[in-house]
PDB file of C-alpha atoms in Angstrom:
ATOM      1  CA  UNK A   1       2.431 -11.353  20.775  1.00 44.00           C
ATOM      2  CA  UNK A   2       3.639 -13.158  17.967  1.00 58.00           C
ATOM      3  CA  UNK A   3       4.687  -9.924  15.945  1.00 66.00           C
ATOM      4  CA  UNK A   4       5.589  -7.766  18.957  1.00 62.00           C
ATOM      5  CA  UNK A   5       8.012 -10.430  19.956  1.00 66.00           C
ATOM      6  CA  UNK A   6       9.603 -11.323  17.364  1.00 66.00           C
ATOM      7  CA  UNK A   7      10.022  -7.332  16.736  1.00 65.00           C
ATOM      8  CA  UNK A   8      11.609  -7.126  20.180  1.00 62.00           C
ATOM      9  CA  UNK A   9      13.633 -10.124  20.297  1.00 66.00           C
ATOM     10  CA  UNK A  10      15.393  -8.967  17.288  1.00 63.00           C
ATOM     11  CA  UNK A  11      19.299  -7.584  18.632  1.00 56.00           C
ATOM     12  CA  UNK A  12      19.522  -5.727  15.005  1.00 64.00           C
ATOM     13  CA  UNK A  13      17.365  -5.155  12.267  1.00 64.00           C
ATOM     14  CA  UNK A  14      19.832  -7.562  10.025  1.00 67.00           C
ATOM     15  CA  UNK A  15      19.143 -10.168  12.305  1.00 65.00           C
ATOM     16  CA  UNK A  16      15.110  -8.906  11.781  1.00 68.00           C
ATOM     17  CA  UNK A  17      15.563  -8.944   8.321  1.00 67.00           C
ATOM     18  CA  UNK A  18      16.371 -13.059   8.201  1.00 73.00           C
ATOM     19  CA  UNK A  19      12.407 -13.529   9.255  1.00 77.00           C
ATOM     20  CA  UNK A  20      11.256 -11.583   6.424  1.00 85.00           C
ATOM     21  CA  UNK A  21       6.888 -10.807   6.315  1.00 90.00           C
ATOM     22  CA  UNK A  22       5.487 -12.429   3.342  1.00 92.00           C
ATOM     23  CA  UNK A  23       5.481 -10.624   0.345  1.00 95.00           C
ATOM     24  CA  UNK A  24       3.043  -7.951   0.553  1.00 97.00           C
ATOM     25  CA  UNK A  25      -0.493  -8.594  -1.298  1.00 96.00           C
ATOM     26  CA  UNK A  26       0.095  -5.585  -3.246  1.00 97.00           C
ATOM     27  CA  UNK A  27       3.114  -6.444  -3.917  1.00 97.00           C
ATOM     28  CA  UNK A  28       2.912  -6.734  -7.510  1.00 95.00           C
ATOM     29  CA  UNK A  29       1.221  -3.212  -7.743  1.00 97.00           C
ATOM     30  CA  UNK A  30       2.803  -0.617 -10.032  1.00 96.00           C
ATOM     31  CA  UNK A  31       5.637   1.309  -7.703  1.00 96.00           C
ATOM     32  CA  UNK A  32       4.069   4.819  -8.093  1.00 96.00           C
ATOM     33  CA  UNK A  33       1.354   2.928  -6.169  1.00 97.00           C
ATOM     34  CA  UNK A  34       3.162   1.359  -3.280  1.00 97.00           C
ATOM     35  CA  UNK A  35       5.636   4.202  -2.642  1.00 97.00           C
ATOM     36  CA  UNK A  36       2.572   6.080  -1.752  1.00 97.00           C
ATOM     37  CA  UNK A  37       0.826   3.524   0.046  1.00 98.00           C
ATOM     38  CA  UNK A  38       4.189   3.398   2.728  1.00 98.00           C
ATOM     39  CA  UNK A  39       4.089   7.397   2.344  1.00 97.00           C
ATOM     40  CA  UNK A  40       0.681   7.832   3.874  1.00 97.00           C
ATOM     41  CA  UNK A  41       1.707   4.470   6.426  1.00 97.00           C
ATOM     42  CA  UNK A  42       4.540   7.366   6.861  1.00 97.00           C
ATOM     43  CA  UNK A  43       2.446  10.062   7.370  1.00 96.00           C
ATOM     44  CA  UNK A  44       0.275   8.254   9.707  1.00 96.00           C
ATOM     45  CA  UNK A  45       2.942   7.233  11.985  1.00 96.00           C
ATOM     46  CA  UNK A  46       4.414  10.302  12.193  1.00 96.00           C
ATOM     47  CA  UNK A  47       1.205  12.177  13.863  1.00 94.00           C
ATOM     48  CA  UNK A  48       1.991  10.435  16.891  1.00 94.00           C
ATOM     49  CA  UNK A  49       4.976  12.321  19.368  1.00 93.00           C
ATOM     50  CA  UNK A  50       7.299   9.962  19.088  1.00 94.00           C
ATOM     51  CA  UNK A  51       7.887   6.562  16.568  1.00 95.00           C
ATOM     52  CA  UNK A  52       9.281   3.743  18.611  1.00 92.00           C
ATOM     53  CA  UNK A  53      11.882   1.124  18.279  1.00 88.00           C
ATOM     54  CA  UNK A  54       9.136  -1.775  17.482  1.00 88.00           C
ATOM     55  CA  UNK A  55       7.384   0.574  14.555  1.00 93.00           C
ATOM     56  CA  UNK A  56      10.290   1.449  12.507  1.00 92.00           C
ATOM     57  CA  UNK A  57      11.000  -2.333  12.766  1.00 89.00           C
ATOM     58  CA  UNK A  58       8.151  -3.476  11.179  1.00 92.00           C
ATOM     59  CA  UNK A  59       7.992  -0.633   9.021  1.00 94.00           C
ATOM     60  CA  UNK A  60      11.412  -1.161   7.628  1.00 91.00           C
ATOM     61  CA  UNK A  61       9.334  -5.153   6.982  1.00 91.00           C
ATOM     62  CA  UNK A  62       6.759  -3.719   5.825  1.00 95.00           C
ATOM     63  CA  UNK A  63       8.703  -1.863   3.031  1.00 96.00           C
ATOM     64  CA  UNK A  64      10.238  -5.087   2.237  1.00 94.00           C
ATOM     65  CA  UNK A  65       7.117  -7.067   1.569  1.00 95.00           C
ATOM     66  CA  UNK A  66       6.031  -4.090  -0.666  1.00 97.00           C
ATOM     67  CA  UNK A  67       9.438  -4.725  -2.478  1.00 97.00           C
ATOM     68  CA  UNK A  68      11.112  -0.861  -2.215  1.00 97.00           C
ATOM     69  CA  UNK A  69      13.071  -1.564  -0.290  1.00 93.00           C
ATOM     70  CA  UNK A  70      14.633  -0.237   3.383  1.00 90.00           C
ATOM     71  CA  UNK A  71      13.984   3.818   2.498  1.00 94.00           C
ATOM     72  CA  UNK A  72      12.866   4.599   6.298  1.00 94.00           C
ATOM     73  CA  UNK A  73      15.131   7.390   6.162  1.00 94.00           C
ATOM     74  CA  UNK A  74      13.987   9.464   3.053  1.00 95.00           C
ATOM     75  CA  UNK A  75      10.652   8.209   3.371  1.00 96.00           C
ATOM     76  CA  UNK A  76       9.824   9.257   7.689  1.00 96.00           C
ATOM     77  CA  UNK A  77      11.617  12.266   6.334  1.00 96.00           C
ATOM     78  CA  UNK A  78       9.696  12.891   3.297  1.00 95.00           C
ATOM     79  CA  UNK A  79       6.436  12.841   5.632  1.00 95.00           C
ATOM     80  CA  UNK A  80       7.594  14.818   8.367  1.00 94.00           C
ATOM     81  CA  UNK A  81       7.934  17.687   5.199  1.00 93.00           C
ATOM     82  CA  UNK A  82       4.350  17.159   3.684  1.00 92.00           C
ATOM     83  CA  UNK A  83       2.453  20.151   1.942  1.00 92.00           C
ATOM     84  CA  UNK A  84      -1.225  19.661   2.534  1.00 88.00           C
ATOM     85  CA  UNK A  85      -1.767  18.550  -1.463  1.00 93.00           C
ATOM     86  CA  UNK A  86       0.129  15.471  -1.405  1.00 93.00           C
ATOM     87  CA  UNK A  87      -0.944  13.332   1.661  1.00 92.00           C
ATOM     88  CA  UNK A  88      -4.766  14.562  -0.394  1.00 93.00           C
ATOM     89  CA  UNK A  89      -3.517  13.193  -3.905  1.00 95.00           C
ATOM     90  CA  UNK A  90      -1.623  10.274  -2.524  1.00 96.00           C
ATOM     91  CA  UNK A  91      -4.973   8.903  -0.332  1.00 94.00           C
ATOM     92  CA  UNK A  92      -7.312   9.738  -3.608  1.00 95.00           C
ATOM     93  CA  UNK A  93      -5.168   7.466  -5.487  1.00 96.00           C
ATOM     94  CA  UNK A  94      -5.229   4.634  -3.027  1.00 96.00           C
ATOM     95  CA  UNK A  95      -9.005   4.984  -3.064  1.00 95.00           C
ATOM     96  CA  UNK A  96      -9.215   4.998  -6.268  1.00 95.00           C
ATOM     97  CA  UNK A  97      -7.057   2.161  -6.620  1.00 94.00           C
ATOM     98  CA  UNK A  98      -9.580  -0.218  -4.092  1.00 95.00           C
ATOM     99  CA  UNK A  99      -6.628  -0.223  -1.645  1.00 96.00           C
ATOM    100  CA  UNK A 100      -8.576   1.911   1.440  1.00 97.00           C
ATOM    101  CA  UNK A 101      -9.042  -1.437   4.017  1.00 96.00           C
ATOM    102  CA  UNK A 102      -5.753  -2.365   3.107  1.00 97.00           C
ATOM    103  CA  UNK A 103      -4.155   0.480   3.991  1.00 98.00           C
ATOM    104  CA  UNK A 104      -5.845   1.213   7.036  1.00 97.00           C
ATOM    105  CA  UNK A 105      -5.023  -1.754   8.525  1.00 97.00           C
ATOM    106  CA  UNK A 106      -1.709  -1.856   7.991  1.00 97.00           C
ATOM    107  CA  UNK A 107      -1.854   1.694   9.020  1.00 98.00           C
ATOM    108  CA  UNK A 108      -3.964  -0.125  12.708  1.00 97.00           C
ATOM    109  CA  UNK A 109      -1.829  -2.641  12.876  1.00 96.00           C
ATOM    110  CA  UNK A 110       1.800   0.074  12.491  1.00 96.00           C
ATOM    111  CA  UNK A 111      -0.163   2.269  14.971  1.00 97.00           C
ATOM    112  CA  UNK A 112      -1.434  -0.517  17.775  1.00 95.00           C
ATOM    113  CA  UNK A 113       2.075  -2.514  17.938  1.00 91.00           C
ATOM    114  CA  UNK A 114       2.982  -0.901  21.762  1.00 89.00           C
ATOM    115  CA  UNK A 115      -0.456   0.552  23.035  1.00 90.00           C
ATOM    116  CA  UNK A 116      -3.736   1.168  21.989  1.00 92.00           C
ATOM    117  CA  UNK A 117      -4.496   4.285  20.357  1.00 94.00           C
ATOM    118  CA  UNK A 118      -5.217   7.224  21.937  1.00 93.00           C
ATOM    119  CA  UNK A 119      -8.023   9.878  21.486  1.00 95.00           C
ATOM    120  CA  UNK A 120      -6.203  12.100  19.026  1.00 95.00           C
ATOM    121  CA  UNK A 121      -4.646   9.115  17.225  1.00 95.00           C
ATOM    122  CA  UNK A 122      -7.890   7.197  17.059  1.00 95.00           C
ATOM    123  CA  UNK A 123      -9.786  10.659  15.591  1.00 96.00           C
ATOM    124  CA  UNK A 124      -7.014  10.395  13.249  1.00 95.00           C
ATOM    125  CA  UNK A 125      -7.687   7.305  11.717  1.00 96.00           C
ATOM    126  CA  UNK A 126     -11.538   7.736  11.767  1.00 96.00           C
ATOM    127  CA  UNK A 127     -11.145  10.816   9.483  1.00 95.00           C
ATOM    128  CA  UNK A 128      -8.229   9.371   7.096  1.00 95.00           C
ATOM    129  CA  UNK A 129     -11.323   6.426   7.027  1.00 96.00           C
ATOM    130  CA  UNK A 130     -14.340   8.629   6.326  1.00 94.00           C
ATOM    131  CA  UNK A 131     -11.825  10.421   3.404  1.00 91.00           C
ATOM    132  CA  UNK A 132     -11.518   6.403   1.729  1.00 95.00           C
ATOM    133  CA  UNK A 133     -15.191   6.673   1.463  1.00 94.00           C
ATOM    134  CA  UNK A 134     -14.410   3.739   4.143  1.00 96.00           C
ATOM    135  CA  UNK A 135     -17.810   3.596   6.679  1.00 95.00           C
ATOM    136  CA  UNK A 136     -17.657   3.222   9.647  1.00 94.00           C
ATOM    137  CA  UNK A 137     -19.188  -1.043   9.709  1.00 95.00           C
ATOM    138  CA  UNK A 138     -15.979  -1.051   7.457  1.00 96.00           C
ATOM    139  CA  UNK A 139     -13.318   0.046   9.451  1.00 96.00           C
ATOM    140  CA  UNK A 140     -14.583  -1.680  12.460  1.00 95.00           C
ATOM    141  CA  UNK A 141     -13.859  -4.760   9.951  1.00 95.00           C
ATOM    142  CA  UNK A 142     -10.358  -3.161   9.201  1.00 96.00           C
ATOM    143  CA  UNK A 143      -9.292  -2.952  13.459  1.00 95.00           C
ATOM    144  CA  UNK A 144     -10.766  -6.282  13.384  1.00 93.00           C
ATOM    145  CA  UNK A 145      -8.280  -7.897  11.240  1.00 93.00           C
ATOM    146  CA  UNK A 146      -5.448  -5.462  12.366  1.00 94.00           C
ATOM    147  CA  UNK A 147      -6.810  -6.781  16.255  1.00 92.00           C
ATOM    148  CA  UNK A 148      -6.255 -10.465  14.227  1.00 91.00           C
ATOM    149  CA  UNK A 149      -2.560  -9.832  13.141  1.00 91.00           C
ATOM    150  CA  UNK A 150      -1.679  -8.466  16.804  1.00 90.00           C
ATOM    151  CA  UNK A 151      -2.685 -11.907  18.364  1.00 86.00           C
ATOM    152  CA  UNK A 152      -5.730 -10.452  19.877  1.00 86.00           C
ATOM    153  CA  UNK A 153      -8.216 -12.101  18.446  1.00 79.00           C
ATOM    154  CA  UNK A 154      -7.163 -15.575  19.346  1.00 74.00           C
ATOM    155  CA  UNK A 155      -9.329 -17.544  17.449  1.00 71.00           C
ATOM    156  CA  UNK A 156      -7.645 -16.107  13.958  1.00 71.00           C
ATOM    157  CA  UNK A 157      -4.601 -14.934  15.405  1.00 69.00           C
ATOM    158  CA  UNK A 158      -2.322 -17.957  14.578  1.00 74.00           C
ATOM    159  CA  UNK A 159      -3.259 -18.049  10.547  1.00 81.00           C
ATOM    160  CA  UNK A 160      -2.979 -13.989  10.455  1.00 84.00           C
ATOM    161  CA  UNK A 161       0.440 -13.498  11.394  1.00 83.00           C
ATOM    162  CA  UNK A 162       1.633 -16.098   9.784  1.00 85.00           C
ATOM    163  CA  UNK A 163       0.182 -14.539   6.307  1.00 90.00           C
ATOM    164  CA  UNK A 164      -0.184 -11.333   7.303  1.00 93.00           C
ATOM    165  CA  UNK A 165       1.066  -9.321   5.002  1.00 94.00           C
ATOM    166  CA  UNK A 166       0.651 -11.081   2.174  1.00 93.00           C
ATOM    167  CA  UNK A 167      -3.272 -11.933   2.787  1.00 92.00           C
ATOM    168  CA  UNK A 168      -6.000  -9.717   5.247  1.00 93.00           C
ATOM    169  CA  UNK A 169      -8.986 -11.365   7.837  1.00 87.00           C
ATOM    170  CA  UNK A 170     -11.593 -10.676   6.597  1.00 87.00           C
ATOM    171  CA  UNK A 171     -10.813  -8.136   3.491  1.00 88.00           C
ATOM    172  CA  UNK A 172     -11.125  -9.470  -0.044  1.00 77.00           C
ATOM    173  CA  UNK A 173      -7.867  -9.816  -1.795  1.00 82.00           C
ATOM    174  CA  UNK A 174      -7.609  -6.653  -3.722  1.00 87.00           C
ATOM    175  CA  UNK A 175      -7.795  -6.150  -7.925  1.00 76.00           C
ATOM    176  CA  UNK A 176      -4.068  -5.402  -9.655  1.00 73.00           C
ATOM    177  CA  UNK A 177      -4.633  -2.887 -12.210  1.00 72.00           C
ATOM    178  CA  UNK A 178      -4.495  -3.262 -15.767  1.00 66.00           C
ATOM    179  CA  UNK A 179      -1.671  -1.719 -17.019  1.00 60.00           C
ATOM    180  CA  UNK A 180      -1.465   1.131 -19.060  1.00 54.00           C
ATOM    181  CA  UNK A 181      -1.511   0.306 -23.086  1.00 52.00           C
ATOM    182  CA  UNK A 182       0.888   2.694 -24.543  1.00 47.00           C
ATOM    183  CA  UNK A 183      -0.481   3.777 -27.968  1.00 40.00           C
ATOM    184  CA  UNK A 184       1.308   2.177 -30.821  1.00 42.00           C
ATOM    185  CA  UNK A 185       3.181   4.818 -33.340  1.00 40.00           C
ATOM    186  CA  UNK A 186       1.232   4.916 -36.100  1.00 43.00           C
ATOM    187  CA  UNK A 187       3.394   3.189 -39.136  1.00 42.00           C
ATOM    188  CA  UNK A 188       1.999   4.200 -42.671  1.00 44.00           C
ATOM    189  CA  UNK A 189       1.855   0.635 -44.745  1.00 44.00           C
ATOM    190  CA  UNK A 190       3.822   0.550 -47.963  1.00 42.00           C
ATOM    191  CA  UNK A 191       2.149   1.991 -50.595  1.00 45.00           C
ATOM    192  CA  UNK A 192       1.412  -0.958 -53.652  1.00 45.00           C
ATOM    193  CA  UNK A 193       2.867   0.133 -57.442  1.00 44.00           C
ATOM    194  CA  UNK A 194       0.238   1.480 -58.796  1.00 43.00           C
ATOM    195  CA  UNK A 195      -0.429   2.577 -62.727  1.00 44.00           C
ATOM    196  CA  UNK A 196      -0.357   6.725 -63.185  1.00 43.00           C
ATOM    197  CA  UNK A 197      -3.366   6.749 -64.793  1.00 40.00           C
ATOM    198  CA  UNK A 198      -5.194   4.977 -61.857  1.00 41.00           C
ATOM    199  CA  UNK A 199      -6.381   7.372 -58.230  1.00 37.00           C
ATOM    200  CA  UNK A 200      -6.833   5.148 -55.133  1.00 35.00           C
ATOM    201  CA  UNK A 201      -7.749   6.617 -51.194  1.00 34.00           C
ATOM    202  CA  UNK A 202      -4.544   6.107 -49.939  1.00 32.00           C
ATOM    203  CA  UNK A 203      -3.733   2.698 -47.578  1.00 29.00           C
ATOM    204  CA  UNK A 204      -4.605   3.368 -44.027  1.00 28.00           C
ATOM    205  CA  UNK A 205      -2.427   4.438 -41.037  1.00 26.00           C
ATOM    206  CA  UNK A 206      -1.629   3.713 -37.606  1.00 27.00           C
ATOM    207  CA  UNK A 207      -4.373   2.615 -34.971  1.00 20.00           C
ATOM    208  CA  UNK A 208      -8.550   3.580 -34.951  1.00 23.00           C
ATOM    209  CA  UNK A 209      -8.595   3.975 -31.002  1.00 21.00           C
ATOM    210  CA  UNK A 210     -11.990   3.770 -29.321  1.00 21.00           C
TER     211      UNK A 210
END
């Protein structure tokens, strides 16, 4: 598997970064979305008995691809100390942004990087997908995409491995949310000079929002 080979052959993280992943497909999305996306990936990894060296290294590359930098230390620490409300809120943000399937593919790549999923992690992924409103058929598509990225789908693996996470096999490109427009502060228009006897309505101020 080309991706796994790259993880194993690098002598250290610096050497690994000489072969960065393509920019993530959501790298231009708002930072708070990318941070919550990364937090959920870390939380799923922390559900394992232990995190392998190859998983840690791939997480580093993914964070760079997400343009978040190497925040593994604080990210994993935060993931291990999550209360019940935080991952629920993060998952809702990801679901509402239309990123659920992309997140599941990334998670499956990380979790299957060294070994197949055990029953406990497989059940966790299934429950997580259900919460994200990803049905069983879509979850199978995500698993198929992750397998292609990992080199387990010979007909698509070369292209999938080279393009991920800049592109996701079998899954469409997400639509980036439009930036929220800040409401402009009302500005009074200068009043025109009037005759003392004339009575006029004041000029309109600001913008009407529909």
